[in-house]
XYZ file of C-alpha atoms in Angstrom:
564
model
C 26.565 63.179 -4.209
C 24.314 60.150 -4.753
C 25.862 56.789 -3.897
C 25.257 54.186 -6.557
C 24.019 50.852 -5.195
C 26.505 48.033 -5.460
C 25.531 45.595 -8.177
C 25.532 41.921 -7.273
C 26.676 39.556 -10.006
C 24.008 36.854 -10.197
C 25.421 35.032 -13.216
C 28.184 35.060 -15.807
C 27.360 34.708 -19.469
C 29.881 33.416 -21.981
C 30.139 31.789 -25.372
C 32.040 28.529 -24.932
C 33.003 25.642 -27.141
C 32.465 22.108 -25.846
C 36.161 21.711 -25.124
C 35.833 24.560 -22.632
C 32.607 23.163 -21.205
C 33.807 19.612 -20.616
C 37.531 20.135 -19.951
C 38.405 19.552 -16.286
C 34.846 20.356 -15.193
C 32.207 18.078 -13.739
C 28.434 18.354 -13.977
C 25.415 16.796 -12.331
C 21.712 16.789 -13.099
C 19.818 18.029 -10.010
C 17.332 15.622 -8.475
C 14.369 17.868 -9.305
C 14.966 17.711 -13.057
C 12.974 15.376 -15.279
C 14.779 12.144 -16.303
C 16.609 11.832 -19.599
C 13.910 11.939 -22.271
C 15.515 12.464 -25.684
C 14.588 9.674 -28.054
C 16.165 8.435 -31.274
C 14.426 11.109 -33.357
C 16.099 13.948 -31.431
C 19.443 12.136 -31.464
C 19.208 11.660 -35.220
C 18.386 15.351 -35.766
C 21.383 16.374 -33.666
C 23.726 14.008 -35.499
C 22.557 15.167 -38.947
C 22.927 18.834 -37.993
C 26.434 18.328 -36.617
C 27.546 16.189 -39.562
C 26.237 18.706 -42.108
C 27.877 21.587 -40.285
C 31.200 19.720 -40.014
C 31.327 19.094 -43.773
C 30.080 22.510 -44.898
C 32.456 24.518 -47.041
C 30.411 27.725 -46.919
C 31.973 30.688 -45.170
C 30.504 31.300 -41.731
C 29.017 27.813 -41.499
C 32.035 26.141 -39.946
C 30.586 26.476 -36.453
C 27.395 25.135 -34.888
C 25.397 26.792 -32.086
C 23.875 24.331 -29.643
C 21.758 26.870 -27.746
C 21.990 27.981 -24.141
C 22.716 26.052 -20.966
C 22.027 27.257 -17.430
C 24.394 26.115 -14.690
C 24.720 26.677 -10.970
C 28.363 26.830 -9.924
C 28.059 25.482 -6.413
C 27.037 22.621 -4.226
C 28.820 20.312 -1.838
C 29.568 17.773 -4.582
C 31.920 20.168 -6.370
C 29.959 19.603 -9.569
C 28.127 22.256 -11.541
C 24.380 21.659 -11.494
C 22.758 21.566 -14.930
C 19.639 23.649 -14.414
C 18.802 23.738 -18.138
C 20.467 21.793 -20.960
C 20.518 18.277 -19.523
C 19.069 16.610 -22.623
C 21.670 18.132 -24.962
C 24.674 17.656 -22.694
C 23.895 14.026 -21.877
C 23.204 13.288 -25.562
C 26.515 14.904 -26.517
C 28.248 12.677 -23.959
C 26.679 9.635 -25.617
C 27.797 10.882 -29.033
C 31.393 11.450 -27.884
C 31.401 7.969 -26.343
C 30.190 6.459 -29.621
C 32.829 8.330 -31.660
C 35.575 7.168 -29.315
C 34.648 3.527 -29.941
C 35.596 3.739 -33.623
C 38.848 5.714 -33.226
C 41.782 3.413 -33.877
C 44.691 5.254 -32.250
C 44.734 4.731 -28.493
C 46.053 8.255 -27.855
C 43.271 9.933 -29.836
C 40.603 7.686 -28.329
C 41.794 8.331 -24.766
C 41.963 12.088 -25.329
C 38.347 12.145 -26.561
C 37.182 9.840 -23.751
C 38.635 12.291 -21.240
C 35.699 14.578 -22.076
C 33.317 11.753 -21.096
C 35.105 10.119 -18.174
C 38.043 11.631 -16.354
C 41.303 9.770 -15.904
C 42.612 8.831 -12.501
C 45.479 10.981 -11.249
C 47.323 9.653 -8.211
C 49.271 12.871 -7.733
C 46.204 15.072 -7.893
C 44.271 12.676 -5.684
C 41.471 12.340 -8.231
C 39.735 9.231 -9.429
C 38.157 8.404 -12.740
C 34.495 9.425 -12.889
C 31.891 10.434 -15.481
C 32.129 14.072 -16.528
C 28.327 14.290 -16.339
C 26.216 12.427 -13.810
C 22.478 12.024 -14.289
C 19.808 11.642 -11.607
C 20.694 9.127 -8.881
C 18.107 6.551 -9.962
C 19.704 6.126 -13.405
C 23.340 6.975 -12.654
C 24.434 3.374 -12.072
C 23.265 2.416 -15.560
C 24.742 5.548 -17.147
C 28.117 4.945 -15.469
C 28.181 1.369 -16.700
C 27.406 2.602 -20.216
C 30.238 5.155 -20.003
C 32.813 2.637 -18.737
C 31.660 -0.640 -20.340
C 29.523 0.174 -23.382
C 30.112 -3.228 -24.997
C 28.656 -4.998 -21.958
C 25.650 -2.698 -21.750
C 24.822 -3.250 -25.427
C 24.105 -6.905 -24.582
C 21.397 -5.953 -22.059
C 17.784 -6.870 -22.892
C 16.284 -3.454 -23.596
C 12.848 -4.681 -22.471
C 14.181 -4.756 -18.911
C 15.214 -1.088 -18.938
C 13.355 1.943 -17.658
C 12.431 4.558 -20.245
C 15.373 6.909 -19.459
C 17.828 3.969 -19.559
C 16.256 2.745 -22.797
C 16.690 6.210 -24.336
C 20.346 6.381 -23.300
C 21.210 2.983 -24.763
C 19.141 3.461 -27.904
C 20.751 6.828 -28.659
C 24.262 5.548 -27.994
C 23.614 2.537 -30.237
C 22.149 4.771 -32.941
C 25.227 7.023 -32.924
C 27.597 4.053 -33.076
C 25.686 2.327 -35.901
C 25.261 5.555 -37.867
C 28.983 6.330 -37.664
C 29.809 2.878 -39.068
C 27.703 3.366 -42.218
C 28.774 6.939 -42.998
C 31.007 7.014 -46.079
C 34.380 8.742 -45.848
C 33.720 9.410 -42.178
C 36.731 10.579 -40.159
C 35.885 10.141 -36.451
C 38.861 12.223 -35.298
C 37.971 15.131 -37.591
C 34.330 14.925 -36.485
C 35.380 14.849 -32.824
C 37.616 17.872 -33.296
C 34.748 19.772 -34.935
C 32.389 18.961 -32.055
C 34.843 19.973 -29.350
C 36.296 23.059 -31.041
C 33.541 24.432 -33.294
C 30.323 23.609 -31.463
C 29.319 26.490 -29.212
C 26.923 27.049 -26.332
C 25.826 30.200 -24.552
C 26.526 29.276 -20.935
C 24.823 31.136 -18.106
C 26.620 30.267 -14.884
C 24.660 31.461 -11.857
C 26.214 32.099 -8.451
C 22.928 31.332 -6.666
C 20.675 28.386 -7.398
C 17.529 30.541 -7.122
C 18.930 32.828 -9.842
C 19.598 29.812 -12.046
C 16.039 28.571 -11.543
C 14.694 32.031 -12.391
C 16.665 32.082 -15.654
C 15.551 28.516 -16.356
C 11.878 29.501 -15.890
C 12.140 32.539 -18.170
C 13.871 30.566 -20.913
C 11.313 27.774 -20.837
C 8.358 30.165 -20.689
C 9.527 31.339 -24.098
C 9.289 28.085 -25.945
C 12.217 25.855 -25.019
C 11.173 22.202 -25.029
C 10.375 21.710 -21.324
C 6.759 21.589 -20.209
C 5.473 23.960 -17.477
C 5.082 20.883 -15.251
C 8.860 20.346 -15.436
C 9.358 23.945 -14.331
C 6.811 23.410 -11.574
C 8.694 20.342 -10.344
C 11.927 22.321 -10.069
C 10.308 25.244 -8.283
C 8.252 23.192 -5.836
C 11.024 20.851 -4.742
C 13.623 23.597 -4.469
C 11.232 25.814 -2.452
C 10.088 23.048 -0.098
C 12.725 23.914 2.476
C 13.328 20.209 3.020
C 16.671 18.589 3.682
C 18.661 17.438 0.661
C 17.791 13.771 1.152
C 14.078 14.619 1.466
C 14.192 16.682 -1.718
C 15.816 13.754 -3.474
C 12.965 11.554 -2.201
C 10.428 14.052 -3.577
C 12.144 13.929 -6.965
C 12.144 10.117 -7.049
C 8.479 9.943 -6.063
C 7.572 12.570 -8.676
C 9.320 10.537 -11.379
C 7.683 7.303 -10.218
C 4.253 8.941 -10.302
C 4.921 10.314 -13.781
C 6.103 6.901 -14.951
C 3.068 5.089 -13.519
C 0.601 7.395 -15.274
C 2.659 7.934 -18.428
C 4.047 11.362 -19.255
C 1.120 12.532 -21.403
C -1.480 11.710 -18.745
C 0.755 13.078 -15.974
C 0.980 16.433 -17.741
C -2.786 16.434 -18.254
C -3.301 15.769 -14.553
C -1.782 19.131 -13.709
C -4.294 20.914 -15.918
C -7.042 19.384 -13.791
C -5.253 20.188 -10.521
C -4.897 23.791 -11.716
C -8.634 23.889 -12.478
C -9.474 22.628 -8.988
C -7.273 25.356 -7.502
C -8.216 28.299 -9.741
C -11.770 27.289 -10.769
C -11.652 29.240 -14.029
C -10.049 29.308 -17.460
C -6.257 29.755 -17.451
C -5.205 33.373 -17.089
C -1.484 32.713 -16.617
C 0.976 29.934 -17.338
C 0.090 26.651 -15.632
C 3.044 26.593 -13.261
C 2.463 30.218 -12.246
C -1.145 29.553 -11.224
C -0.276 26.389 -9.304
C 2.613 28.147 -7.533
C 0.275 30.949 -6.489
C -1.943 28.368 -4.795
C 1.016 26.573 -3.195
C 2.464 29.800 -1.864
C 3.816 28.607 1.500
C 6.235 25.880 2.506
C 3.587 23.909 4.438
C 1.361 23.865 1.334
C 4.271 22.795 -0.869
C 5.266 20.033 1.549
C 1.664 18.823 1.824
C 1.382 18.717 -1.962
C 4.625 16.775 -2.392
C 3.983 14.448 0.555
C 0.366 13.538 -0.118
C -1.738 15.572 -2.520
C 0.088 14.818 -5.770
C 0.044 11.053 -5.150
C -3.607 11.143 -4.122
C -4.613 13.004 -7.275
C -2.541 10.634 -9.415
C -4.233 7.562 -7.911
C -7.674 9.101 -8.397
C -6.880 10.073 -11.982
C -5.789 6.480 -12.647
C -9.182 5.417 -11.289
C -10.914 7.749 -13.780
C -8.844 6.312 -16.612
C -9.797 2.773 -15.606
C -12.811 2.771 -13.252
C -13.452 -0.466 -11.392
C -16.830 0.481 -9.908
C -19.556 -0.311 -12.513
C -21.695 2.746 -11.719
C -18.724 5.112 -11.975
C -17.469 3.344 -15.102
C -20.829 3.875 -16.832
C -20.821 7.620 -16.106
C -17.162 8.060 -17.073
C -17.778 6.315 -20.384
C -20.628 8.765 -21.086
C -18.449 11.757 -20.216
C -15.594 10.473 -22.365
C -17.987 10.328 -25.330
C -18.385 14.123 -25.149
C -14.828 14.398 -26.587
C -13.927 17.121 -24.091
C -11.993 16.596 -20.871
C -13.077 19.562 -18.748
C -15.314 17.254 -16.680
C -12.251 15.481 -15.263
C -11.439 18.277 -12.769
C -14.809 18.207 -10.950
C -14.761 14.400 -11.102
C -11.338 14.382 -9.439
C -12.684 16.747 -6.807
C -15.659 14.510 -6.081
C -13.478 11.392 -5.891
C -11.057 13.089 -3.510
C -13.963 13.945 -1.189
C -15.842 10.680 -1.698
C -15.665 9.610 1.954
C -16.864 12.988 3.199
C -19.723 13.059 0.685
C -20.913 9.544 1.512
C -24.182 8.666 -0.229
C -24.168 12.035 -2.023
C -21.088 11.079 -4.071
C -22.829 8.971 -6.710
C -25.790 11.356 -6.862
C -23.377 14.245 -7.495
C -21.593 12.254 -10.201
C -24.956 11.639 -11.874
C -25.757 15.354 -11.620
C -22.334 16.262 -13.033
C -22.944 13.945 -15.986
C -26.427 15.403 -16.488
C -25.223 19.026 -16.566
C -22.481 17.955 -18.984
C -25.211 16.620 -21.289
C -27.148 19.884 -20.942
C -24.032 21.853 -21.923
C -23.611 19.563 -24.932
C -27.206 20.103 -26.099
C -27.575 23.885 -25.517
C -24.680 23.966 -26.674
C -22.065 25.783 -24.546
C -18.869 27.264 -25.957
C -15.617 25.992 -24.476
C -15.280 29.122 -22.348
C -18.838 28.830 -21.045
C -18.321 25.152 -20.261
C -15.039 25.679 -18.363
C -16.601 28.557 -16.437
C -19.558 26.389 -15.435
C -17.336 23.542 -14.231
C -15.306 26.087 -12.247
C -18.435 27.390 -10.509
C -19.504 23.809 -9.800
C -16.148 23.112 -8.094
C -16.494 26.325 -6.072
C -19.926 25.222 -4.830
C -18.617 21.747 -4.057
C -15.909 23.432 -1.950
C -18.652 25.052 0.112
C -20.545 21.766 0.320
C -17.530 19.833 1.611
C -16.684 22.618 4.056
C -20.211 22.413 5.457
C -21.251 25.889 4.375
C -23.762 24.640 1.804
C -26.214 21.751 1.811
C -26.765 19.551 -1.297
C -30.256 20.902 -2.016
C -28.832 24.441 -2.214
C -26.458 23.642 -5.087
C -27.372 25.633 -8.199
C -24.642 25.414 -10.847
C -24.803 21.625 -11.093
C -28.499 21.940 -12.080
C -29.699 23.072 -15.521
C -31.652 26.344 -15.570
C -35.116 26.667 -17.123
C -33.608 28.561 -20.054
C -30.960 25.864 -20.617
C -33.573 23.110 -20.500
C -35.745 24.987 -23.007
C -32.823 25.417 -25.433
C -31.849 21.773 -25.022
C -35.405 20.616 -25.679
C -35.661 22.771 -28.787
C -32.351 21.522 -30.219
C -33.093 17.868 -29.494
C -36.426 18.108 -31.278
C -35.247 20.214 -34.203
C -31.830 18.854 -35.160
C -30.294 16.619 -32.513
C -28.084 14.789 -35.018
C -26.185 17.992 -35.834
C -25.276 18.567 -32.181
C -21.629 17.741 -31.667
C -21.156 14.333 -30.021
C -24.882 13.632 -29.670
C -23.736 10.045 -29.267
C -22.816 10.933 -25.672
C -26.362 12.109 -24.926
C -27.827 8.887 -26.305
C -25.326 6.859 -24.294
C -26.247 8.786 -21.147
C -29.948 8.225 -21.859
C -29.144 4.506 -21.802
C -28.140 4.835 -18.134
C -31.533 6.295 -17.269
C -33.574 3.256 -18.309
C -33.293 -0.465 -17.716
C -29.878 -1.864 -16.922
C -27.834 1.172 -17.824
C -24.532 -0.424 -16.847
C -25.170 -3.378 -19.187
C -26.029 -1.020 -22.023
C -22.918 1.065 -21.476
C -20.700 -2.020 -21.726
C -22.063 -2.991 -25.138
C -19.015 -1.830 -27.118
C -18.351 0.514 -30.079
C -21.424 2.280 -31.419
C -22.677 4.603 -34.125
C -25.819 6.720 -34.380
C -28.567 5.203 -36.524
C -31.531 7.081 -38.036
C -34.621 4.856 -37.914
C -36.256 7.100 -40.519
C -33.352 7.532 -43.001
C -31.445 10.759 -42.535
C -31.727 12.112 -46.081
C -35.214 12.140 -47.683
C -35.451 9.737 -50.625
C -37.974 8.117 -52.929
C -38.869 5.006 -50.920
C -42.711 4.682 -50.959
C -42.758 3.115 -47.474
C -41.265 6.215 -45.887
C -42.933 8.776 -48.172
C -46.362 7.438 -47.263
C -45.671 7.862 -43.538
C -43.794 11.175 -43.711
C -45.442 13.338 -46.416
C -45.376 17.110 -46.867
C -41.903 17.797 -45.482
C -42.318 15.662 -42.363
C -39.397 13.452 -43.429
C -36.927 16.334 -43.444
C -38.470 17.834 -40.311
C -38.215 14.707 -38.151
C -35.244 12.697 -39.433
C -32.754 14.400 -37.073
C -35.140 14.524 -34.092
C -33.753 12.829 -30.961
C -36.742 10.461 -31.068
C -35.518 9.108 -34.412
C -31.965 8.406 -33.279
C -30.578 5.320 -31.605
C -27.292 3.536 -31.013
C -26.220 0.459 -32.968
C -22.925 -1.207 -33.804
C -21.089 -0.096 -36.944
C -21.778 -3.472 -38.575
C -25.494 -3.306 -37.833
C -25.655 0.313 -39.034
C -24.509 -0.784 -42.477
C -27.129 -3.579 -42.574
C -30.004 -1.322 -41.511
C -29.194 1.464 -43.982
C -32.382 2.747 -45.697
C -34.546 -0.316 -45.089
C -38.179 0.058 -44.042
C -39.113 -0.214 -40.379
C -40.303 -3.864 -40.293
C -37.058 -4.963 -41.994
C -34.985 -3.019 -39.459
C -36.881 -4.554 -36.563
C -36.348 -8.024 -37.992
C -32.590 -7.477 -38.324
C -32.341 -6.203 -34.739
C -34.407 -9.057 -33.317
C -32.589 -11.660 -35.380
C -29.360 -10.616 -33.662
C -30.970 -10.984 -30.214
C -31.428 -7.231 -30.010
C -28.626 -4.659 -29.851
C -27.483 -4.532 -26.239
C -28.663 -0.914 -25.925
C -31.954 -0.723 -24.041
C -33.000 2.593 -25.597
C -32.545 1.070 -29.056
C -34.249 -2.194 -28.230
C -37.397 -0.399 -27.069
C -37.906 0.768 -30.681
C -38.598 -2.823 -31.682
C -41.635 -2.778 -29.386
C -43.306 -0.227 -31.712
C -45.807 -1.515 -34.271
C -44.943 1.188 -36.791
C -42.619 4.164 -37.247
C -44.572 7.362 -37.793
C -44.324 11.061 -36.856
C -46.309 10.282 -33.731
C -43.923 7.435 -32.770
C -40.910 9.749 -33.131
C -42.561 12.526 -31.099
C -43.629 10.145 -28.349
C -40.153 8.642 -28.060
C -38.538 12.095 -28.053
C -40.870 13.199 -25.263
C -39.903 10.208 -23.126
C -36.176 10.739 -23.677
C -36.354 14.467 -22.918
C -38.586 13.982 -19.867
C -36.106 11.561 -18.328
C -33.226 13.933 -19.079
C -34.998 16.963 -17.616
C -35.834 15.038 -14.481
C -32.173 14.394 -13.678
C -30.976 17.835 -14.821
C -33.380 19.877 -12.720
C -34.205 17.785 -9.634
C -32.554 19.114 -6.482
C -30.460 16.770 -4.415
C -31.926 15.736 -1.051
C -30.386 17.172 2.144
C -27.387 15.258 3.395
C -28.174 12.748 6.099
C -26.685 13.497 9.440
C -24.031 11.030 10.509
C -25.125 8.950 13.448
């Protein structure tokens, strides 16, 4: 007879109303969760949904499902940890608090407030405390809001952190909205919320099981970002003491706040690229976790690596060094961000690379221009950047010398395709403005040119063939159409100057440019040195531009100097 293995209960699932959830139970938001982030828009949607459901007379619509929550029933604090559902539960606490403020009868108000803050019981040996506590950094403010909302409403909101701002704004919205609702019965609404609003609660007996459920739920479209999942998994798997994990959570939040959430989330895409060196094949947090597969790697990432990458990314967003700023501005003009990962890699190894750092940045910019002009598909471009990072890994490790790098150089075939496209129809290449801007860095004072402000692409010979005798005489027999989009005919000017130049003849354009003390772009200003604008002038200028570009794209880097 075969013995059946004993099943271990990892979690309990139940449908509960909010009365059951909040009655005589206490909850806390774990330190590894993201701070409270719901804004007024989400609060308003929740209020409207609840109000509509509470007033519906249709059969079967007298209840409202709030979704699932994942809880871990354990911990030394005696509180249930909210693994998933923080935003909804905290917002519901703010709503119940707001409703209580407009209830007239003390008994009814106190009974509703008991779901938000418990009452002291001398005989039970319990004190009054919030039913839900948020992360430690914001709990003092949240507690004050729960116990003295009138005082908190007087606070200057400009002095608040974003999570605190969201809490106060949502509470204030609920309170103000309740006041203007016609025929609004706060007691009836409160009863509906506590009795008829349901959640599917998953109460795990092990925190790892709760995190696993949390990950699966959020992989399938719940509102958390993979980076939020990554935060939970990394901190909980660090093996650090509780106080150290709390420190990791605070530092994570501070780093996110300093960069801004949108840029912080983007940063992890670049970190993933540095790790994996290819297009995503799995979810972001899965690929990062595969790289950070041991506790020492996790601890190193949380202690140092994350903060280092964040500081370097901030430097990319606002470069102080003029040479780096000029190259970053060129790369930004490509309107794709895949170049950020190899740039981060180079910056992180700047000291090790020494004099090679700036040369590698120039080569990275050059190959980015080649990919723009060939042009590469997104997949081809990401693959190329990945191979560049892989070679840079070898370079930094000492297994490859700079002159042996291949992927950061354009191939003969790529150069030939670029040359053909620049001569035939450069204007139709996506973001050709970036190539012209980069070309500015290759002549004269490139940094000065780069700093010249907003620009547009100007055709010296007007783009669309017309009837102007001046141009027809110089570009007969289809030459106008053939050469108007050639790279030699394109230059950068300000939007205002572009409108003034329009379809004027060449001498008039030169006069306008010179009258304004030239344009600020060296590659544009050199046009004014021409006596006339003819097919030969366009071809000569195109040859010079392409020759300079090819030189940077194909020239091997010199061997690294040995450190003395």
